[in-house]
mmCIF file of C-alpha atoms in Angstrom:
data_model
loop_
_atom_site.group_PDB
_atom_site.id
_atom_site.type_symbol
_atom_site.label_atom_id
_atom_site.label_comp_id
_atom_site.label_asym_id
_atom_site.label_seq_id
_atom_site.Cartn_x
_atom_site.Cartn_y
_atom_site.Cartn_z
ATOM 1 C CA UNK A 26 -25.241 6.126 34.366
ATOM 2 C CA UNK A 27 -28.523 5.924 36.198
ATOM 3 C CA UNK A 28 -29.225 2.458 36.730
ATOM 4 C CA UNK A 29 -31.486 0.092 34.924
ATOM 5 C CA UNK A 30 -31.210 3.310 32.107
ATOM 6 C CA UNK A 31 -30.568 1.471 28.614
ATOM 7 C CA UNK A 32 -27.186 1.480 27.221
ATOM 8 C CA UNK A 33 -27.460 3.190 23.658
ATOM 9 C CA UNK A 34 -25.804 5.638 21.312
ATOM 10 C CA UNK A 35 -27.777 7.685 19.439
ATOM 11 C CA UNK A 36 -26.822 10.059 17.109
ATOM 12 C CA UNK A 37 -29.002 12.329 15.244
ATOM 13 C CA UNK A 38 -28.543 12.674 11.058
ATOM 14 C CA UNK A 39 -26.379 15.846 9.501
ATOM 15 C CA UNK A 40 -28.913 15.137 6.600
ATOM 16 C CA UNK A 41 -26.009 15.022 4.618
ATOM 17 C CA UNK A 42 -27.033 13.370 0.972
ATOM 18 C CA UNK A 43 -24.567 12.103 -1.647
ATOM 19 C CA UNK A 44 -25.001 12.299 -5.166
ATOM 20 C CA UNK A 45 -22.706 10.932 -7.855
ATOM 21 C CA UNK A 46 -22.115 13.288 -10.786
ATOM 22 C CA UNK A 47 -21.001 11.507 -14.572
ATOM 23 C CA UNK A 48 -17.832 12.417 -14.225
ATOM 24 C CA UNK A 49 -18.063 9.497 -11.500
ATOM 25 C CA UNK A 50 -20.174 6.900 -13.300
ATOM 26 C CA UNK A 51 -17.427 7.154 -16.605
ATOM 27 C CA UNK A 52 -14.450 6.955 -13.791
ATOM 28 C CA UNK A 53 -16.326 3.944 -11.890
ATOM 29 C CA UNK A 54 -17.537 2.314 -15.416
ATOM 30 C CA UNK A 55 -13.837 2.631 -17.000
ATOM 31 C CA UNK A 56 -11.328 2.150 -14.075
ATOM 32 C CA UNK A 57 -13.192 -1.277 -12.498
ATOM 33 C CA UNK A 58 -13.315 -3.179 -15.907
ATOM 34 C CA UNK A 59 -9.915 -2.062 -17.164
ATOM 35 C CA UNK A 60 -7.860 -2.873 -14.218
ATOM 36 C CA UNK A 61 -7.208 -6.432 -16.075
ATOM 37 C CA UNK A 62 -5.622 -4.872 -19.211
ATOM 38 C CA UNK A 63 -3.174 -3.848 -17.479
ATOM 39 C CA UNK A 64 -2.118 -7.612 -16.600
ATOM 40 C CA UNK A 65 -2.394 -8.527 -19.421
ATOM 41 C CA UNK A 66 -0.166 -5.655 -20.775
ATOM 42 C CA UNK A 67 2.191 -5.739 -17.670
ATOM 43 C CA UNK A 68 2.289 -9.753 -17.427
ATOM 44 C CA UNK A 69 1.887 -11.463 -20.708
ATOM 45 C CA UNK A 70 2.643 -9.658 -23.783
ATOM 46 C CA UNK A 71 6.848 -9.771 -22.725
ATOM 47 C CA UNK A 72 5.908 -13.122 -23.353
ATOM 48 C CA UNK A 73 4.260 -13.684 -26.445
ATOM 49 C CA UNK A 74 6.085 -11.173 -27.706
ATOM 50 C CA UNK A 75 9.693 -11.146 -26.474
ATOM 51 C CA UNK A 76 12.001 -7.844 -27.474
ATOM 52 C CA UNK A 77 9.180 -5.617 -26.933
ATOM 53 C CA UNK A 78 9.698 -1.930 -25.315
ATOM 54 C CA UNK A 79 8.952 -3.199 -21.692
ATOM 55 C CA UNK A 80 8.676 0.734 -20.041
ATOM 56 C CA UNK A 81 6.013 1.098 -22.396
ATOM 57 C CA UNK A 82 4.137 -1.528 -21.733
ATOM 58 C CA UNK A 83 4.270 -0.405 -17.552
ATOM 59 C CA UNK A 84 3.420 3.017 -18.774
ATOM 60 C CA UNK A 85 -0.025 2.365 -20.498
ATOM 61 C CA UNK A 86 -0.431 -0.575 -18.029
ATOM 62 C CA UNK A 87 -0.238 2.289 -15.570
ATOM 63 C CA UNK A 88 -2.781 4.403 -17.063
ATOM 64 C CA UNK A 89 -5.157 1.317 -16.667
ATOM 65 C CA UNK A 90 -4.551 0.914 -13.321
ATOM 66 C CA UNK A 91 -4.812 4.630 -12.473
ATOM 67 C CA UNK A 92 -8.660 5.017 -13.861
ATOM 68 C CA UNK A 93 -8.827 1.776 -11.484
ATOM 69 C CA UNK A 94 -7.306 4.141 -8.433
ATOM 70 C CA UNK A 95 -9.316 6.581 -9.038
ATOM 71 C CA UNK A 96 -12.170 5.158 -8.911
ATOM 72 C CA UNK A 97 -11.498 3.521 -5.714
ATOM 73 C CA UNK A 98 -10.216 6.463 -4.590
ATOM 74 C CA UNK A 99 -14.174 8.169 -5.108
ATOM 75 C CA UNK A 100 -15.910 4.777 -3.385
ATOM 76 C CA UNK A 101 -13.880 5.323 -0.567
ATOM 77 C CA UNK A 102 -13.787 9.216 -0.386
ATOM 78 C CA UNK A 103 -17.911 8.643 -0.773
ATOM 79 C CA UNK A 104 -17.562 6.522 2.339
ATOM 80 C CA UNK A 105 -15.084 7.761 4.859
ATOM 81 C CA UNK A 106 -15.438 4.719 6.793
ATOM 82 C CA UNK A 107 -15.360 1.861 4.714
ATOM 83 C CA UNK A 108 -12.084 -0.212 5.760
ATOM 84 C CA UNK A 109 -11.568 -2.315 2.694
ATOM 85 C CA UNK A 110 -13.782 -2.940 -0.557
ATOM 86 C CA UNK A 111 -16.642 -5.169 0.853
ATOM 87 C CA UNK A 112 -17.887 -2.064 2.208
ATOM 88 C CA UNK A 113 -18.511 0.221 -0.347
ATOM 89 C CA UNK A 114 -19.320 -2.610 -2.633
ATOM 90 C CA UNK A 115 -22.375 -3.836 -0.455
ATOM 91 C CA UNK A 116 -23.484 -0.655 -0.326
ATOM 92 C CA UNK A 117 -23.217 0.419 -3.807
ATOM 93 C CA UNK A 118 -23.743 -3.141 -5.115
ATOM 94 C CA UNK A 119 -25.226 -6.151 -3.183
ATOM 95 C CA UNK A 120 -24.896 -6.672 0.513
ATOM 96 C CA UNK A 121 -24.194 -9.771 -0.541
ATOM 97 C CA UNK A 122 -21.369 -9.248 -2.373
ATOM 98 C CA UNK A 123 -19.628 -7.714 0.210
ATOM 99 C CA UNK A 124 -20.188 -10.757 2.109
ATOM 100 C CA UNK A 125 -18.928 -12.956 -0.624
ATOM 101 C CA UNK A 126 -15.878 -10.576 -0.736
ATOM 102 C CA UNK A 127 -15.106 -10.481 3.177
ATOM 103 C CA UNK A 128 -14.930 -14.209 2.636
ATOM 104 C CA UNK A 129 -12.720 -14.059 -0.134
ATOM 105 C CA UNK A 130 -10.247 -11.782 1.547
ATOM 106 C CA UNK A 131 -10.029 -13.992 4.502
ATOM 107 C CA UNK A 132 -9.099 -17.569 2.779
ATOM 108 C CA UNK A 133 -7.468 -16.185 0.034
ATOM 109 C CA UNK A 134 -5.349 -13.205 0.546
ATOM 110 C CA UNK A 135 -3.125 -16.110 3.812
ATOM 111 C CA UNK A 136 -2.845 -18.155 0.658
ATOM 112 C CA UNK A 137 -1.670 -15.161 -1.319
ATOM 113 C CA UNK A 138 0.180 -13.865 0.300
ATOM 114 C CA UNK A 139 2.324 -16.900 1.467
ATOM 115 C CA UNK A 140 2.793 -17.722 -2.134
ATOM 116 C CA UNK A 141 4.355 -14.685 -3.243
ATOM 117 C CA UNK A 142 6.555 -14.883 -0.524
ATOM 118 C CA UNK A 143 7.864 -18.378 -1.616
ATOM 119 C CA UNK A 144 8.373 -16.506 -4.827
ATOM 120 C CA UNK A 145 10.055 -13.617 -3.887
ATOM 121 C CA UNK A 146 12.875 -15.726 -2.264
ATOM 122 C CA UNK A 147 13.219 -17.644 -5.538
ATOM 123 C CA UNK A 148 13.269 -14.210 -6.740
ATOM 124 C CA UNK A 149 16.484 -13.861 -4.333
ATOM 125 C CA UNK A 150 18.687 -16.016 -5.205
ATOM 126 C CA UNK A 151 18.093 -15.418 -9.031
ATOM 127 C CA UNK A 152 18.953 -11.605 -7.889
ATOM 128 C CA UNK A 153 22.320 -12.976 -6.514
ATOM 129 C CA UNK A 154 22.931 -15.121 -9.550
ATOM 130 C CA UNK A 155 22.615 -11.975 -11.947
ATOM 131 C CA UNK A 156 24.442 -10.142 -9.043
ATOM 132 C CA UNK A 157 27.867 -12.702 -9.521
ATOM 133 C CA UNK A 158 26.935 -12.629 -13.567
ATOM 134 C CA UNK A 159 27.732 -9.064 -13.738
ATOM 135 C CA UNK A 160 30.744 -8.658 -11.138
ATOM 136 C CA UNK A 161 31.870 -11.693 -12.381
ATOM 137 C CA UNK A 162 32.418 -13.063 -8.660
ATOM 138 C CA UNK A 163 31.537 -17.517 -8.881
ATOM 139 C CA UNK A 164 31.524 -16.827 -5.160
ATOM 140 C CA UNK A 165 27.521 -15.262 -5.717
ATOM 141 C CA UNK A 166 26.705 -17.363 -8.400
ATOM 142 C CA UNK A 167 27.309 -20.546 -6.691
ATOM 143 C CA UNK A 168 25.890 -19.254 -3.412
ATOM 144 C CA UNK A 169 22.460 -18.647 -5.688
ATOM 145 C CA UNK A 170 22.506 -22.319 -7.104
ATOM 146 C CA UNK A 171 22.888 -23.823 -3.371
ATOM 147 C CA UNK A 172 20.376 -21.470 -2.043
ATOM 148 C CA UNK A 173 17.626 -21.520 -4.893
ATOM 149 C CA UNK A 174 18.641 -25.998 -4.918
ATOM 150 C CA UNK A 175 16.958 -26.094 -1.661
ATOM 151 C CA UNK A 176 13.200 -25.688 -0.967
ATOM 152 C CA UNK A 177 13.376 -25.272 2.501
ATOM 153 C CA UNK A 178 15.676 -22.319 2.104
ATOM 154 C CA UNK A 179 12.957 -20.828 -0.166
ATOM 155 C CA UNK A 180 10.082 -21.342 2.867
ATOM 156 C CA UNK A 181 12.552 -19.849 5.555
ATOM 157 C CA UNK A 182 12.918 -16.570 3.594
ATOM 158 C CA UNK A 183 9.670 -16.586 2.863
ATOM 159 C CA UNK A 184 8.307 -16.706 6.426
ATOM 160 C CA UNK A 185 10.830 -14.152 7.751
ATOM 161 C CA UNK A 186 8.979 -11.714 4.845
ATOM 162 C CA UNK A 187 5.693 -12.809 6.278
ATOM 163 C CA UNK A 188 7.044 -11.949 10.378
ATOM 164 C CA UNK A 189 8.352 -8.068 8.839
ATOM 165 C CA UNK A 190 4.967 -7.666 7.158
ATOM 166 C CA UNK A 191 3.575 -8.506 10.484
ATOM 167 C CA UNK A 192 5.757 -6.721 12.110
ATOM 168 C CA UNK A 193 4.263 -3.633 10.186
ATOM 169 C CA UNK A 194 1.089 -4.369 10.286
ATOM 170 C CA UNK A 195 0.960 -4.402 14.448
ATOM 171 C CA UNK A 196 3.008 -1.320 14.782
ATOM 172 C CA UNK A 197 0.225 0.024 12.634
ATOM 173 C CA UNK A 198 0.492 2.806 9.748
ATOM 174 C CA UNK A 199 0.819 5.321 12.280
ATOM 175 C CA UNK A 200 4.757 4.458 12.824
ATOM 176 C CA UNK A 201 5.267 4.356 8.686
ATOM 177 C CA UNK A 202 3.702 7.849 8.716
ATOM 178 C CA UNK A 203 6.279 8.725 11.085
ATOM 179 C CA UNK A 204 9.231 6.967 9.361
ATOM 180 C CA UNK A 205 8.172 9.159 6.288
ATOM 181 C CA UNK A 206 8.431 12.612 8.094
ATOM 182 C CA UNK A 207 11.406 11.353 8.896
ATOM 183 C CA UNK A 208 13.223 9.643 5.808
ATOM 184 C CA UNK A 209 11.500 11.643 3.431
ATOM 185 C CA UNK A 210 12.711 15.249 3.711
ATOM 186 C CA UNK A 211 16.453 13.672 4.697
ATOM 187 C CA UNK A 212 17.508 15.261 0.875
ATOM 188 C CA UNK A 213 16.638 18.564 1.124
ATOM 189 C CA UNK A 214 19.736 21.214 0.904
ATOM 190 C CA UNK A 215 18.574 22.929 4.194
ATOM 191 C CA UNK A 216 20.535 21.848 7.432
ATOM 192 C CA UNK A 217 18.155 20.998 10.398
ATOM 193 C CA UNK A 218 15.241 20.253 7.686
ATOM 194 C CA UNK A 219 14.112 17.143 9.636
ATOM 195 C CA UNK A 220 14.605 18.105 13.033
ATOM 196 C CA UNK A 221 12.292 21.337 11.735
ATOM 197 C CA UNK A 222 9.449 18.813 10.216
ATOM 198 C CA UNK A 223 9.231 16.643 12.951
ATOM 199 C CA UNK A 224 10.016 18.678 15.861
ATOM 200 C CA UNK A 225 6.827 20.824 17.000
ATOM 201 C CA UNK A 226 7.726 24.513 17.281
ATOM 202 C CA UNK A 227 8.023 25.997 20.607
ATOM 203 C CA UNK A 228 7.887 29.797 21.276
ATOM 204 C CA UNK A 229 8.322 31.811 24.882
ATOM 205 C CA UNK A 230 4.242 31.473 25.401
ATOM 206 C CA UNK A 231 4.736 27.397 24.531
ATOM 207 C CA UNK A 232 7.833 26.468 25.396
ATOM 208 C CA UNK A 233 7.559 23.109 24.987
ATOM 209 C CA UNK A 234 4.509 20.647 23.865
ATOM 210 C CA UNK A 235 3.250 17.095 23.994
ATOM 211 C CA UNK A 236 5.337 14.089 23.215
ATOM 212 C CA UNK A 237 2.137 13.430 20.670
ATOM 213 C CA UNK A 238 2.154 16.294 18.717
ATOM 214 C CA UNK A 239 5.692 15.876 17.765
ATOM 215 C CA UNK A 240 5.500 12.348 16.366
ATOM 216 C CA UNK A 241 2.819 13.966 14.421
ATOM 217 C CA UNK A 242 3.748 13.683 10.589
ATOM 218 C CA UNK A 243 3.328 16.943 9.204
ATOM 219 C CA UNK A 244 1.264 17.707 6.302
ATOM 220 C CA UNK A 245 1.747 16.531 2.559
ATOM 221 C CA UNK A 246 2.381 19.952 1.520
ATOM 222 C CA UNK A 247 5.480 20.498 4.034
ATOM 223 C CA UNK A 248 7.493 17.916 3.179
ATOM 224 C CA UNK A 249 6.687 18.809 -0.924
ATOM 225 C CA UNK A 250 7.607 22.603 0.068
ATOM 226 C CA UNK A 251 11.194 20.765 1.568
ATOM 227 C CA UNK A 252 11.949 19.008 -1.209
ATOM 228 C CA UNK A 253 15.549 19.915 -3.428
#
């Protein structure tokens, strides 16, 4: 770049226009408004009406979740560069709502995850007690009760859960894709199936490929074709 030339990135517009169909409008209206009923079905009905069929509750609640997921998928497909919910919201409804959602995520998400990790640690002690009850192990029952009696134990396990989540986030979703490419096909009945999925094919004309290409996760269609 010559001296004094302004640093400006210019990209020509493609002229692409996007339009939503009635099918998309229906999913937006249904999915985004049915989601609260999913929480009511899964979280409250089992306490209001003891003895209800939990499988049926989660099935019908999952249908509402599916509508919401499809709605969000359509939004993100229409805006492929969006990284969070605040971008589709600001572009489709109002920039002010998008800014409010961004601050909500900054303040509420860390608080919610910390509380969830603490509650998850308390559920771990309940799991140990139930395991001891089913197996008849008095030691496991005593261990679970002793673990839950001290709140600092729950805080320590909650911090451990947060650290594990931090490591996964720091590594990025790409490393998770590589794990899926390695472990998902491990149940295939064909010998060497996992190796063939992960390693890049070699030929006489190209005996060796780069490490980046060999570690790239295979397409989903190839993964599904390898499953028994």
